[in-house]
């Protein structure tokens, strides 16, 4: 058997980024069915947004200098020369000393350069009293000011949030080329594990809790999960079932069997799936040390620790990164961790990263993190928490009141 | 026409909580298909978790005081009296001076009270050298320590996150009573609005951008959206289409038509749907002032402002609250807002809440919020941002370096 040196959390993330690449298959999806998909190509604007100068308010299109000097006490006067209708081209121009009514979103008439809000003027019998002076460009969005024709609006690797969908719709992009949806497969192993639907347990048995937490997280990441059932602690059965699932999915998740017990076939089974195989076997982390990460012929394999609470923390931390890599998502710094103040001192061993379940409470415009009491194996500690404080491996602990990074588990 | 006083953001939230109640229909769902559903009843534990005393490590079950005085330099000695197998009941007891091997998760044999990790002992020919003294209860999770039979594990109104599903699975709860999934309907109005799939615009037209951002957000909240198309600025057509959609859905979302223009039928249409009707008509907020909130015979109706960027911010802010109320979700303080430091001074009018799009950047273990430059109507300001800073109505602005609440838009 091969021996592995335990990796730090930082080394583990670097190895994931190095070893796991994105899938290559793409698909064309209608824009309104593309939420959270990852763009597989750059999108270049084919037109200007807006396509014409638009008013951002209800008001009168004017030539700005015709309003100069206007005030509440000294109003100016302009002739109202017409009205722009929504959805119609504004053809009649605004001349010197003239104003044309424009609703919000309406097109600016030729000749005008700004819009005086209706709150700042008053129309009386075809004459507009102006109570405010405005600058050229005021209350107007210029043609192409939002998006310019020819610019790259979004680049390959962008995750499509609601706002990206909106911007693409503005451009007339009604379908997008994205990486296809991922499928993961889950296999549980262990003589003591029984299906979660089991009504009555025999002594020594436990239900397959990890299936529920893994499926929940995977579904939150917009990935489908294939349930592979539970195998006995038997190498042949385990290896065969793992192989079948591995072939159906983009990533295989193995639950249980990764402790240093005598029945640990997990590493061997993973190595049998393909090369280069295991690249992390043991992480200097609490909880979750006996974690395995591998790549077999390009497909990631994750071996979770057996404790449900540890398994969930490990999967949230490293599983999410594995799937973001696999999806083709550009990994940018985004607020995956917030910062909160810890309510009490917590000791930690240097060289090991600790993940402490906490309850976040707001106090005077700051988040305070209160550690949840209870052994790390208890699933209820996760139920009671809405965040996990990270104590990075260089630190020997954190002091009361210190700002600490917190991963949200809302 | 009825007149409405503009509401503050705080008043608007209070009114939503007061006026909008949860749906009453529930359904029974399999646990592995219940992610993000809201519990419709309390769940009481029918059994203890774990159901037996379990080891949390690979090691030897012992009587703690048999290890007292053991150290690296002065090891103690115990007789290895057997091994516990996973998934089987441990029947052979541990006597004084004895140790029995237990794998992680295995059942503690009768008589033992703690587990000595394999790292802290060594078995040589049936004799165990113990290098550490341990306390009673060490490395053991007691029967019922995670969840006690008879306790209320989760209460009505709880949103089922992956960890709640795991805890329910641990208990043998394989189906749950939850409030049924919601359906919202979306209707756009305005002579200038054309379907987002429109390839080439005529001058003055704009595509229905709000449909995409609204659908994206609604889907993120696990709600289905019925697309109702676009109606002309015609009262009869608008009212009829709104009525049809209102009858099919749990909540009606109207886009456009809420500015103070002459073509504003939105309020009238909403009032025609049922009583008590509009309860917010205009919010003292920037952007998004012309927002309408109503309840017609128990169903909420939301009238969004026309600017796509404003519409998205308003919908993110108030729409989410409306749907959480409707879903039956218990509204607790949870980190919906993080705190970041603002990179520059921003002025604001007291009495009005301002929402500033920002890009969050980490610097020295803190998030700093950099405002996105650009007029508030630009959809690209949302694309460039990953958060929205809230300046509450009492404030006259925020100063460089100040901690400010930020709503994440990741």
PDB file of N, CA, C and O in Angstrom, chain A residues 32 36 47 56 58 86 107 140 146 161 169-170 172 174 192 199 203 207 211 215 220 259 307 312 333 335 337-338 362 367 375 379-380 383 385 409-410, chain B residues 32 36 47 56 58 86 107 140 146 161 169-170 172 174 192 199 203 207 211 215 220 259 307 333 335 337-338 362 367 375 379-380 383 385 409-410:
ATOM      1  N   UNK A  32     -34.032  31.684 -20.615  1.00  0.00           N
ATOM      2  CA  UNK A  32     -34.849  31.580 -19.391  1.00  0.00           C
ATOM      3  C   UNK A  32     -34.780  30.204 -18.733  1.00  0.00           C
ATOM      4  O   UNK A  32     -35.486  29.951 -17.765  1.00  0.00           O
ATOM      5  N   UNK A  36     -27.801  29.852 -13.335  1.00  0.00           N
ATOM      6  CA  UNK A  36     -26.689  29.191 -12.632  1.00  0.00           C
ATOM      7  C   UNK A  36     -25.849  28.290 -13.533  1.00  0.00           C
ATOM      8  O   UNK A  36     -24.933  27.630 -13.035  1.00  0.00           O
ATOM      9  N   UNK A  47     -25.343  44.645 -30.182  1.00  0.00           N
ATOM     10  CA  UNK A  47     -26.015  45.928 -30.371  1.00  0.00           C
ATOM     11  C   UNK A  47     -25.783  46.799 -29.130  1.00  0.00           C
ATOM     12  O   UNK A  47     -25.234  46.334 -28.125  1.00  0.00           O
ATOM     13  N   UNK A  56     -34.829  58.740 -18.080  1.00  0.00           N
ATOM     14  CA  UNK A  56     -34.913  57.887 -16.896  1.00  0.00           C
ATOM     15  C   UNK A  56     -36.022  58.354 -15.952  1.00  0.00           C
ATOM     16  O   UNK A  56     -36.217  57.791 -14.890  1.00  0.00           O
ATOM     17  N   UNK A  58     -40.112  60.649 -15.718  1.00  0.00           N
ATOM     18  CA  UNK A  58     -41.226  61.314 -16.389  1.00  0.00           C
ATOM     19  C   UNK A  58     -40.900  62.805 -16.392  1.00  0.00           C
ATOM     20  O   UNK A  58     -40.626  63.384 -15.337  1.00  0.00           O
ATOM     21  N   UNK A  86     -44.597  55.978 -25.579  1.00  0.00           N
ATOM     22  CA  UNK A  86     -43.767  54.803 -25.303  1.00  0.00           C
ATOM     23  C   UNK A  86     -43.775  53.877 -26.505  1.00  0.00           C
ATOM     24  O   UNK A  86     -44.821  53.658 -27.113  1.00  0.00           O
ATOM     25  N   UNK A 107     -38.120  57.580 -25.593  1.00  0.00           N
ATOM     26  CA  UNK A 107     -36.981  58.000 -26.414  1.00  0.00           C
ATOM     27  C   UNK A 107     -36.841  59.515 -26.391  1.00  0.00           C
ATOM     28  O   UNK A 107     -37.834  60.250 -26.430  1.00  0.00           O
ATOM     29  N   UNK A 140     -30.923  61.227 -18.420  1.00  0.00           N
ATOM     30  CA  UNK A 140     -30.886  60.554 -19.719  1.00  0.00           C
ATOM     31  C   UNK A 140     -29.886  59.396 -19.633  1.00  0.00           C
ATOM     32  O   UNK A 140     -28.833  59.530 -19.008  1.00  0.00           O
ATOM     33  N   UNK A 146     -25.207  51.640 -21.337  1.00  0.00           N
ATOM     34  CA  UNK A 146     -25.245  50.438 -20.499  1.00  0.00           C
ATOM     35  C   UNK A 146     -24.298  49.376 -21.090  1.00  0.00           C
ATOM     36  O   UNK A 146     -23.408  48.884 -20.407  1.00  0.00           O
ATOM     37  N   UNK A 161     -26.095  34.533 -13.042  1.00  0.00           N
ATOM     38  CA  UNK A 161     -26.999  34.947 -11.967  1.00  0.00           C
ATOM     39  C   UNK A 161     -28.201  35.639 -12.611  1.00  0.00           C
ATOM     40  O   UNK A 161     -28.200  35.908 -13.821  1.00  0.00           O
ATOM     41  N   UNK A 169     -30.613  39.380 -21.862  1.00  0.00           N
ATOM     42  CA  UNK A 169     -31.920  39.657 -22.476  1.00  0.00           C
ATOM     43  C   UNK A 169     -31.938  41.059 -23.076  1.00  0.00           C
ATOM     44  O   UNK A 169     -32.486  41.277 -24.157  1.00  0.00           O
ATOM     45  N   UNK A 170     -31.326  41.998 -22.385  1.00  0.00           N
ATOM     46  CA  UNK A 170     -31.273  43.374 -22.893  1.00  0.00           C
ATOM     47  C   UNK A 170     -30.615  43.420 -24.267  1.00  0.00           C
ATOM     48  O   UNK A 170     -30.988  44.213 -25.124  1.00  0.00           O
ATOM     49  N   UNK A 172     -30.669  41.022 -26.487  1.00  0.00           N
ATOM     50  CA  UNK A 172     -31.312  40.180 -27.485  1.00  0.00           C
ATOM     51  C   UNK A 172     -30.687  38.800 -27.596  1.00  0.00           C
ATOM     52  O   UNK A 172     -30.942  38.069 -28.551  1.00  0.00           O
ATOM     53  N   UNK A 174     -30.995  35.278 -26.777  1.00  0.00           N
ATOM     54  CA  UNK A 174     -32.106  34.488 -26.242  1.00  0.00           C
ATOM     55  C   UNK A 174     -31.719  33.040 -25.986  1.00  0.00           C
ATOM     56  O   UNK A 174     -32.505  32.261 -25.457  1.00  0.00           O
ATOM     57  N   UNK A 192     -22.550  -1.430   8.941  1.00  0.00           N
ATOM     58  CA  UNK A 192     -23.479  -0.869   9.924  1.00  0.00           C
ATOM     59  C   UNK A 192     -24.498   0.081   9.300  1.00  0.00           C
ATOM     60  O   UNK A 192     -25.454   0.487   9.964  1.00  0.00           O
ATOM     61  N   UNK A 199     -37.186   1.768   9.223  1.00  0.00           N
ATOM     62  CA  UNK A 199     -38.022   2.239  10.337  1.00  0.00           C
ATOM     63  C   UNK A 199     -37.403   1.939  11.685  1.00  0.00           C
ATOM     64  O   UNK A 199     -37.302   2.802  12.540  1.00  0.00           O
ATOM     65  N   UNK A 203     -29.577  -3.009  16.980  1.00  0.00           N
ATOM     66  CA  UNK A 203     -28.465  -2.417  17.721  1.00  0.00           C
ATOM     67  C   UNK A 203     -27.195  -2.445  16.865  1.00  0.00           C
ATOM     68  O   UNK A 203     -26.904  -3.454  16.232  1.00  0.00           O
ATOM     69  N   UNK A 207     -28.454   4.791  10.229  1.00  0.00           N
ATOM     70  CA  UNK A 207     -29.034   5.124   8.920  1.00  0.00           C
ATOM     71  C   UNK A 207     -28.040   5.940   8.099  1.00  0.00           C
ATOM     72  O   UNK A 207     -27.158   6.595   8.634  1.00  0.00           O
ATOM     73  N   UNK A 211     -26.126  10.472   2.887  1.00  0.00           N
ATOM     74  CA  UNK A 211     -26.837  10.577   1.598  1.00  0.00           C
ATOM     75  C   UNK A 211     -27.687  11.847   1.564  1.00  0.00           C
ATOM     76  O   UNK A 211     -27.705  12.573   0.568  1.00  0.00           O
ATOM     77  N   UNK A 215     -26.780  14.905  -0.818  1.00  0.00           N
ATOM     78  CA  UNK A 215     -27.755  15.214  -1.869  1.00  0.00           C
ATOM     79  C   UNK A 215     -28.218  16.671  -1.746  1.00  0.00           C
ATOM     80  O   UNK A 215     -28.350  17.383  -2.733  1.00  0.00           O
ATOM     81  N   UNK A 220     -28.122  21.937  -4.090  1.00  0.00           N
ATOM     82  CA  UNK A 220     -27.941  23.391  -3.955  1.00  0.00           C
ATOM     83  C   UNK A 220     -26.939  23.923  -4.982  1.00  0.00           C
ATOM     84  O   UNK A 220     -27.016  25.073  -5.370  1.00  0.00           O
ATOM     85  N   UNK A 259     -11.868   5.669   7.359  1.00  0.00           N
ATOM     86  CA  UNK A 259     -11.066   5.718   8.588  1.00  0.00           C
ATOM     87  C   UNK A 259      -9.982   4.647   8.481  1.00  0.00           C
ATOM     88  O   UNK A 259      -9.947   3.854   7.536  1.00  0.00           O
ATOM     89  N   UNK A 307     -18.175  10.216   9.969  1.00  0.00           N
ATOM     90  CA  UNK A 307     -19.082  10.990  10.822  1.00  0.00           C
ATOM     91  C   UNK A 307     -19.924  11.925   9.974  1.00  0.00           C
ATOM     92  O   UNK A 307     -19.371  12.729   9.227  1.00  0.00           O
ATOM     93  N   UNK A 312     -20.279  16.392   6.237  1.00  0.00           N
ATOM     94  CA  UNK A 312     -20.937  17.560   5.666  1.00  0.00           C
ATOM     95  C   UNK A 312     -19.986  18.752   5.589  1.00  0.00           C
ATOM     96  O   UNK A 312     -19.955  19.469   4.588  1.00  0.00           O
ATOM     97  N   UNK A 333     -12.496  35.595  -6.253  1.00  0.00           N
ATOM     98  CA  UNK A 333     -12.748  35.863  -4.840  1.00  0.00           C
ATOM     99  C   UNK A 333     -14.152  36.417  -4.750  1.00  0.00           C
ATOM    100  O   UNK A 333     -14.464  37.447  -5.297  1.00  0.00           O
ATOM    101  N   UNK A 335     -17.666  36.608  -1.890  1.00  0.00           N
ATOM    102  CA  UNK A 335     -17.848  36.474  -0.453  1.00  0.00           C
ATOM    103  C   UNK A 335     -18.432  35.132  -0.015  1.00  0.00           C
ATOM    104  O   UNK A 335     -19.577  35.020   0.357  1.00  0.00           O
ATOM    105  N   UNK A 337     -16.925  33.591   2.379  1.00  0.00           N
ATOM    106  CA  UNK A 337     -16.721  33.704   3.817  1.00  0.00           C
ATOM    107  C   UNK A 337     -17.055  35.128   4.232  1.00  0.00           C
ATOM    108  O   UNK A 337     -16.626  36.069   3.580  1.00  0.00           O
ATOM    109  N   UNK A 338     -17.847  35.257   5.287  1.00  0.00           N
ATOM    110  CA  UNK A 338     -18.034  36.586   5.839  1.00  0.00           C
ATOM    111  C   UNK A 338     -17.095  36.691   7.044  1.00  0.00           C
ATOM    112  O   UNK A 338     -16.425  35.732   7.412  1.00  0.00           O
ATOM    113  N   UNK A 362     -26.496  39.128  15.381  1.00  0.00           N
ATOM    114  CA  UNK A 362     -26.127  40.514  15.109  1.00  0.00           C
ATOM    115  C   UNK A 362     -26.155  41.324  16.401  1.00  0.00           C
ATOM    116  O   UNK A 362     -27.076  41.183  17.208  1.00  0.00           O
ATOM    117  N   UNK A 367     -21.652  41.086  13.089  1.00  0.00           N
ATOM    118  CA  UNK A 367     -21.996  39.694  13.373  1.00  0.00           C
ATOM    119  C   UNK A 367     -21.044  39.156  14.426  1.00  0.00           C
ATOM    120  O   UNK A 367     -19.826  39.324  14.318  1.00  0.00           O
ATOM    121  N   UNK A 375     -20.063  17.651  20.912  1.00  0.00           N
ATOM    122  CA  UNK A 375     -18.988  16.927  20.233  1.00  0.00           C
ATOM    123  C   UNK A 375     -19.129  17.076  18.723  1.00  0.00           C
ATOM    124  O   UNK A 375     -20.242  17.192  18.206  1.00  0.00           O
ATOM    125  N   UNK A 379     -24.742  15.630  14.634  1.00  0.00           N
ATOM    126  CA  UNK A 379     -25.369  16.296  13.492  1.00  0.00           C
ATOM    127  C   UNK A 379     -26.173  17.509  13.961  1.00  0.00           C
ATOM    128  O   UNK A 379     -26.291  18.511  13.254  1.00  0.00           O
ATOM    129  N   UNK A 380     -26.700  17.451  15.180  1.00  0.00           N
ATOM    130  CA  UNK A 380     -27.490  18.592  15.681  1.00  0.00           C
ATOM    131  C   UNK A 380     -26.647  19.853  15.856  1.00  0.00           C
ATOM    132  O   UNK A 380     -27.191  20.952  15.858  1.00  0.00           O
ATOM    133  N   UNK A 383     -27.328  21.567  12.815  1.00  0.00           N
ATOM    134  CA  UNK A 383     -28.705  22.075  12.776  1.00  0.00           C
ATOM    135  C   UNK A 383     -28.802  23.390  13.560  1.00  0.00           C
ATOM    136  O   UNK A 383     -29.491  24.319  13.152  1.00  0.00           O
ATOM    137  N   UNK A 385     -26.446  25.520  13.985  1.00  0.00           N
ATOM    138  CA  UNK A 385     -25.519  26.553  13.510  1.00  0.00           C
ATOM    139  C   UNK A 385     -25.971  27.146  12.183  1.00  0.00           C
ATOM    140  O   UNK A 385     -26.749  26.545  11.446  1.00  0.00           O
ATOM    141  N   UNK A 409     -23.787  28.633   6.399  1.00  0.00           N
ATOM    142  CA  UNK A 409     -24.497  27.359   6.149  1.00  0.00           C
ATOM    143  C   UNK A 409     -25.986  27.585   6.369  1.00  0.00           C
ATOM    144  O   UNK A 409     -26.631  26.887   7.133  1.00  0.00           O
ATOM    145  N   UNK A 410     -26.511  28.614   5.718  1.00  0.00           N
ATOM    146  CA  UNK A 410     -27.905  29.035   5.921  1.00  0.00           C
ATOM    147  C   UNK A 410     -28.882  28.054   5.315  1.00  0.00           C
ATOM    148  O   UNK A 410     -28.805  27.751   4.176  1.00  0.00           O
TER     149      UNK A 410
ATOM    150  N   UNK B  32     -35.807  12.828   0.856  1.00  0.00           N
ATOM    151  CA  UNK B  32     -34.762  13.190  -0.116  1.00  0.00           C
ATOM    152  C   UNK B  32     -35.297  14.055  -1.264  1.00  0.00           C
ATOM    153  O   UNK B  32     -34.557  14.352  -2.201  1.00  0.00           O
ATOM    154  N   UNK B  36     -35.159  22.551   1.096  1.00  0.00           N
ATOM    155  CA  UNK B  36     -35.639  23.944   1.091  1.00  0.00           C
ATOM    156  C   UNK B  36     -37.154  24.085   1.268  1.00  0.00           C
ATOM    157  O   UNK B  36     -37.665  25.201   1.206  1.00  0.00           O
ATOM    158  N   UNK B  47     -36.986   8.412  18.585  1.00  0.00           N
ATOM    159  CA  UNK B  47     -35.969   7.517  19.137  1.00  0.00           C
ATOM    160  C   UNK B  47     -34.740   8.325  19.513  1.00  0.00           C
ATOM    161  O   UNK B  47     -34.657   9.522  19.203  1.00  0.00           O
ATOM    162  N   UNK B  56     -16.169   7.400  18.784  1.00  0.00           N
ATOM    163  CA  UNK B  56     -15.967   8.403  17.729  1.00  0.00           C
ATOM    164  C   UNK B  56     -14.604   8.228  17.072  1.00  0.00           C
ATOM    165  O   UNK B  56     -14.231   9.011  16.203  1.00  0.00           O
ATOM    166  N   UNK B  58     -11.191   5.180  16.073  1.00  0.00           N
ATOM    167  CA  UNK B  58     -10.693   3.805  16.061  1.00  0.00           C
ATOM    168  C   UNK B  58      -9.864   3.637  17.333  1.00  0.00           C
ATOM    169  O   UNK B  58      -8.937   4.434  17.569  1.00  0.00           O
ATOM    170  N   UNK B  86     -18.424  -3.656  13.131  1.00  0.00           N
ATOM    171  CA  UNK B  86     -19.372  -2.618  12.727  1.00  0.00           C
ATOM    172  C   UNK B  86     -20.726  -3.242  12.452  1.00  0.00           C
ATOM    173  O   UNK B  86     -20.814  -4.306  11.838  1.00  0.00           O
ATOM    174  N   UNK B 107     -20.157   0.164  18.332  1.00  0.00           N
ATOM    175  CA  UNK B 107     -20.877   0.203  19.604  1.00  0.00           C
ATOM    176  C   UNK B 107     -19.916  -0.074  20.763  1.00  0.00           C
ATOM    177  O   UNK B 107     -19.042  -0.929  20.678  1.00  0.00           O
ATOM    178  N   UNK B 140     -16.422   9.085  23.104  1.00  0.00           N
ATOM    179  CA  UNK B 140     -17.689   8.344  23.065  1.00  0.00           C
ATOM    180  C   UNK B 140     -18.829   9.337  22.851  1.00  0.00           C
ATOM    181  O   UNK B 140     -18.816  10.429  23.413  1.00  0.00           O
ATOM    182  N   UNK B 146     -26.968  13.095  20.792  1.00  0.00           N
ATOM    183  CA  UNK B 146     -27.221  13.965  19.635  1.00  0.00           C
ATOM    184  C   UNK B 146     -28.686  14.424  19.662  1.00  0.00           C
ATOM    185  O   UNK B 146     -28.966  15.623  19.653  1.00  0.00           O
ATOM    186  N   UNK B 161     -32.659  22.713   5.397  1.00  0.00           N
ATOM    187  CA  UNK B 161     -31.330  22.778   4.780  1.00  0.00           C
ATOM    188  C   UNK B 161     -30.749  21.355   4.735  1.00  0.00           C
ATOM    189  O   UNK B 161     -31.329  20.423   5.311  1.00  0.00           O
ATOM    190  N   UNK B 169     -33.020  12.242   8.875  1.00  0.00           N
ATOM    191  CA  UNK B 169     -32.657  10.887   8.451  1.00  0.00           C
ATOM    192  C   UNK B 169     -32.116  10.094   9.634  1.00  0.00           C
ATOM    193  O   UNK B 169     -32.416   8.909   9.793  1.00  0.00           O
ATOM    194  N   UNK B 170     -31.328  10.752  10.463  1.00  0.00           N
ATOM    195  CA  UNK B 170     -30.756  10.077  11.633  1.00  0.00           C
ATOM    196  C   UNK B 170     -31.866   9.511  12.517  1.00  0.00           C
ATOM    197  O   UNK B 170     -31.726   8.463  13.137  1.00  0.00           O
ATOM    198  N   UNK B 172     -34.798   8.490  11.503  1.00  0.00           N
ATOM    199  CA  UNK B 172     -35.689   7.566  10.816  1.00  0.00           C
ATOM    200  C   UNK B 172     -36.937   8.234  10.258  1.00  0.00           C
ATOM    201  O   UNK B 172     -37.895   7.567   9.902  1.00  0.00           O
ATOM    202  N   UNK B 174     -38.582   9.517   7.288  1.00  0.00           N
ATOM    203  CA  UNK B 174     -38.295   9.365   5.856  1.00  0.00           C
ATOM    204  C   UNK B 174     -39.257  10.161   4.986  1.00  0.00           C
ATOM    205  O   UNK B 174     -39.133  10.231   3.781  1.00  0.00           O
ATOM    206  N   UNK B 192     -44.007  49.721 -25.150  1.00  0.00           N
ATOM    207  CA  UNK B 192     -42.626  49.673 -25.644  1.00  0.00           C
ATOM    208  C   UNK B 192     -41.950  48.325 -25.394  1.00  0.00           C
ATOM    209  O   UNK B 192     -40.875  48.060 -25.909  1.00  0.00           O
ATOM    210  N   UNK B 199     -35.477  39.492 -32.051  1.00  0.00           N
ATOM    211  CA  UNK B 199     -34.120  39.622 -32.598  1.00  0.00           C
ATOM    212  C   UNK B 199     -33.746  41.064 -32.854  1.00  0.00           C
ATOM    213  O   UNK B 199     -32.688  41.530 -32.454  1.00  0.00           O
ATOM    214  N   UNK B 203     -37.038  51.202 -33.261  1.00  0.00           N
ATOM    215  CA  UNK B 203     -36.654  52.309 -32.388  1.00  0.00           C
ATOM    216  C   UNK B 203     -37.744  52.554 -31.352  1.00  0.00           C
ATOM    217  O   UNK B 203     -38.924  52.559 -31.677  1.00  0.00           O
ATOM    218  N   UNK B 207     -36.591  45.187 -24.771  1.00  0.00           N
ATOM    219  CA  UNK B 207     -36.943  43.801 -24.478  1.00  0.00           C
ATOM    220  C   UNK B 207     -37.361  43.661 -23.010  1.00  0.00           C
ATOM    221  O   UNK B 207     -36.980  44.461 -22.164  1.00  0.00           O
ATOM    222  N   UNK B 211     -38.456  40.064 -16.929  1.00  0.00           N
ATOM    223  CA  UNK B 211     -38.884  38.665 -16.882  1.00  0.00           C
ATOM    224  C   UNK B 211     -37.713  37.756 -16.483  1.00  0.00           C
ATOM    225  O   UNK B 211     -37.853  36.858 -15.664  1.00  0.00           O
ATOM    226  N   UNK B 215     -37.594  35.891 -12.956  1.00  0.00           N
ATOM    227  CA  UNK B 215     -37.615  34.422 -13.007  1.00  0.00           C
ATOM    228  C   UNK B 215     -36.384  33.838 -12.305  1.00  0.00           C
ATOM    229  O   UNK B 215     -36.480  32.864 -11.553  1.00  0.00           O
ATOM    230  N   UNK B 220     -34.461  30.904  -7.725  1.00  0.00           N
ATOM    231  CA  UNK B 220     -33.495  30.760  -6.621  1.00  0.00           C
ATOM    232  C   UNK B 220     -34.216  30.550  -5.295  1.00  0.00           C
ATOM    233  O   UNK B 220     -33.678  29.930  -4.392  1.00  0.00           O
ATOM    234  N   UNK B 259     -44.956  53.837 -12.923  1.00  0.00           N
ATOM    235  CA  UNK B 259     -44.516  55.225 -12.781  1.00  0.00           C
ATOM    236  C   UNK B 259     -45.759  56.124 -12.817  1.00  0.00           C
ATOM    237  O   UNK B 259     -46.880  55.678 -13.060  1.00  0.00           O
ATOM    238  N   UNK B 307     -37.639  50.388 -14.415  1.00  0.00           N
ATOM    239  CA  UNK B 307     -36.207  50.213 -14.704  1.00  0.00           C
ATOM    240  C   UNK B 307     -35.757  48.826 -14.282  1.00  0.00           C
ATOM    241  O   UNK B 307     -35.944  48.443 -13.132  1.00  0.00           O
ATOM    242  N   UNK B 333     -33.565  36.204  12.464  1.00  0.00           N
ATOM    243  CA  UNK B 333     -32.401  36.966  12.032  1.00  0.00           C
ATOM    244  C   UNK B 333     -31.369  35.973  11.529  1.00  0.00           C
ATOM    245  O   UNK B 333     -30.897  35.139  12.264  1.00  0.00           O
ATOM    246  N   UNK B 335     -27.947  35.671   8.579  1.00  0.00           N
ATOM    247  CA  UNK B 335     -27.060  36.615   7.893  1.00  0.00           C
ATOM    248  C   UNK B 335     -27.427  36.858   6.434  1.00  0.00           C
ATOM    249  O   UNK B 335     -26.757  36.413   5.525  1.00  0.00           O
ATOM    250  N   UNK B 337     -27.599  39.930   5.481  1.00  0.00           N
ATOM    251  CA  UNK B 337     -26.710  41.055   5.227  1.00  0.00           C
ATOM    252  C   UNK B 337     -25.379  40.768   5.899  1.00  0.00           C
ATOM    253  O   UNK B 337     -25.347  40.349   7.046  1.00  0.00           O
ATOM    254  N   UNK B 338     -24.295  40.992   5.170  1.00  0.00           N
ATOM    255  CA  UNK B 338     -23.003  40.920   5.818  1.00  0.00           C
ATOM    256  C   UNK B 338     -22.587  42.367   6.103  1.00  0.00           C
ATOM    257  O   UNK B 338     -23.278  43.309   5.698  1.00  0.00           O
ATOM    258  N   UNK B 362     -11.760  41.576  -0.696  1.00  0.00           N
ATOM    259  CA  UNK B 362     -11.172  41.287   0.610  1.00  0.00           C
ATOM    260  C   UNK B 362      -9.831  41.983   0.746  1.00  0.00           C
ATOM    261  O   UNK B 362      -9.023  41.985  -0.179  1.00  0.00           O
ATOM    262  N   UNK B 367     -13.998  42.627   4.438  1.00  0.00           N
ATOM    263  CA  UNK B 367     -14.580  42.948   3.143  1.00  0.00           C
ATOM    264  C   UNK B 367     -14.686  44.456   3.022  1.00  0.00           C
ATOM    265  O   UNK B 367     -15.156  45.133   3.937  1.00  0.00           O
ATOM    266  N   UNK B 375     -25.132  55.113 -13.796  1.00  0.00           N
ATOM    267  CA  UNK B 375     -26.488  55.512 -13.435  1.00  0.00           C
ATOM    268  C   UNK B 375     -27.278  54.315 -12.931  1.00  0.00           C
ATOM    269  O   UNK B 375     -27.059  53.181 -13.370  1.00  0.00           O
ATOM    270  N   UNK B 379     -28.357  48.068 -16.149  1.00  0.00           N
ATOM    271  CA  UNK B 379     -28.364  46.675 -15.687  1.00  0.00           C
ATOM    272  C   UNK B 379     -26.934  46.181 -15.477  1.00  0.00           C
ATOM    273  O   UNK B 379     -26.670  45.350 -14.603  1.00  0.00           O
ATOM    274  N   UNK B 380     -25.979  46.722 -16.230  1.00  0.00           N
ATOM    275  CA  UNK B 380     -24.587  46.278 -16.080  1.00  0.00           C
ATOM    276  C   UNK B 380     -24.012  46.639 -14.711  1.00  0.00           C
ATOM    277  O   UNK B 380     -23.061  46.012 -14.265  1.00  0.00           O
ATOM    278  N   UNK B 383     -24.481  43.584 -12.922  1.00  0.00           N
ATOM    279  CA  UNK B 383     -23.594  42.525 -13.404  1.00  0.00           C
ATOM    280  C   UNK B 383     -22.208  42.690 -12.773  1.00  0.00           C
ATOM    281  O   UNK B 383     -21.559  41.717 -12.394  1.00  0.00           O
ATOM    282  N   UNK B 385     -21.565  44.012  -9.922  1.00  0.00           N
ATOM    283  CA  UNK B 385     -21.580  44.020  -8.457  1.00  0.00           C
ATOM    284  C   UNK B 385     -21.813  42.634  -7.893  1.00  0.00           C
ATOM    285  O   UNK B 385     -22.339  41.749  -8.559  1.00  0.00           O
ATOM    286  N   UNK B 409     -25.396  39.568  -3.615  1.00  0.00           N
ATOM    287  CA  UNK B 409     -26.075  39.229  -4.885  1.00  0.00           C
ATOM    288  C   UNK B 409     -25.142  38.348  -5.711  1.00  0.00           C
ATOM    289  O   UNK B 409     -24.859  38.648  -6.859  1.00  0.00           O
ATOM    290  N   UNK B 410     -24.672  37.281  -5.096  1.00  0.00           N
ATOM    291  CA  UNK B 410     -23.670  36.412  -5.728  1.00  0.00           C
ATOM    292  C   UNK B 410     -24.251  35.572  -6.827  1.00  0.00           C
ATOM    293  O   UNK B 410     -25.232  34.919  -6.641  1.00  0.00           O
TER     294      UNK B 410
END
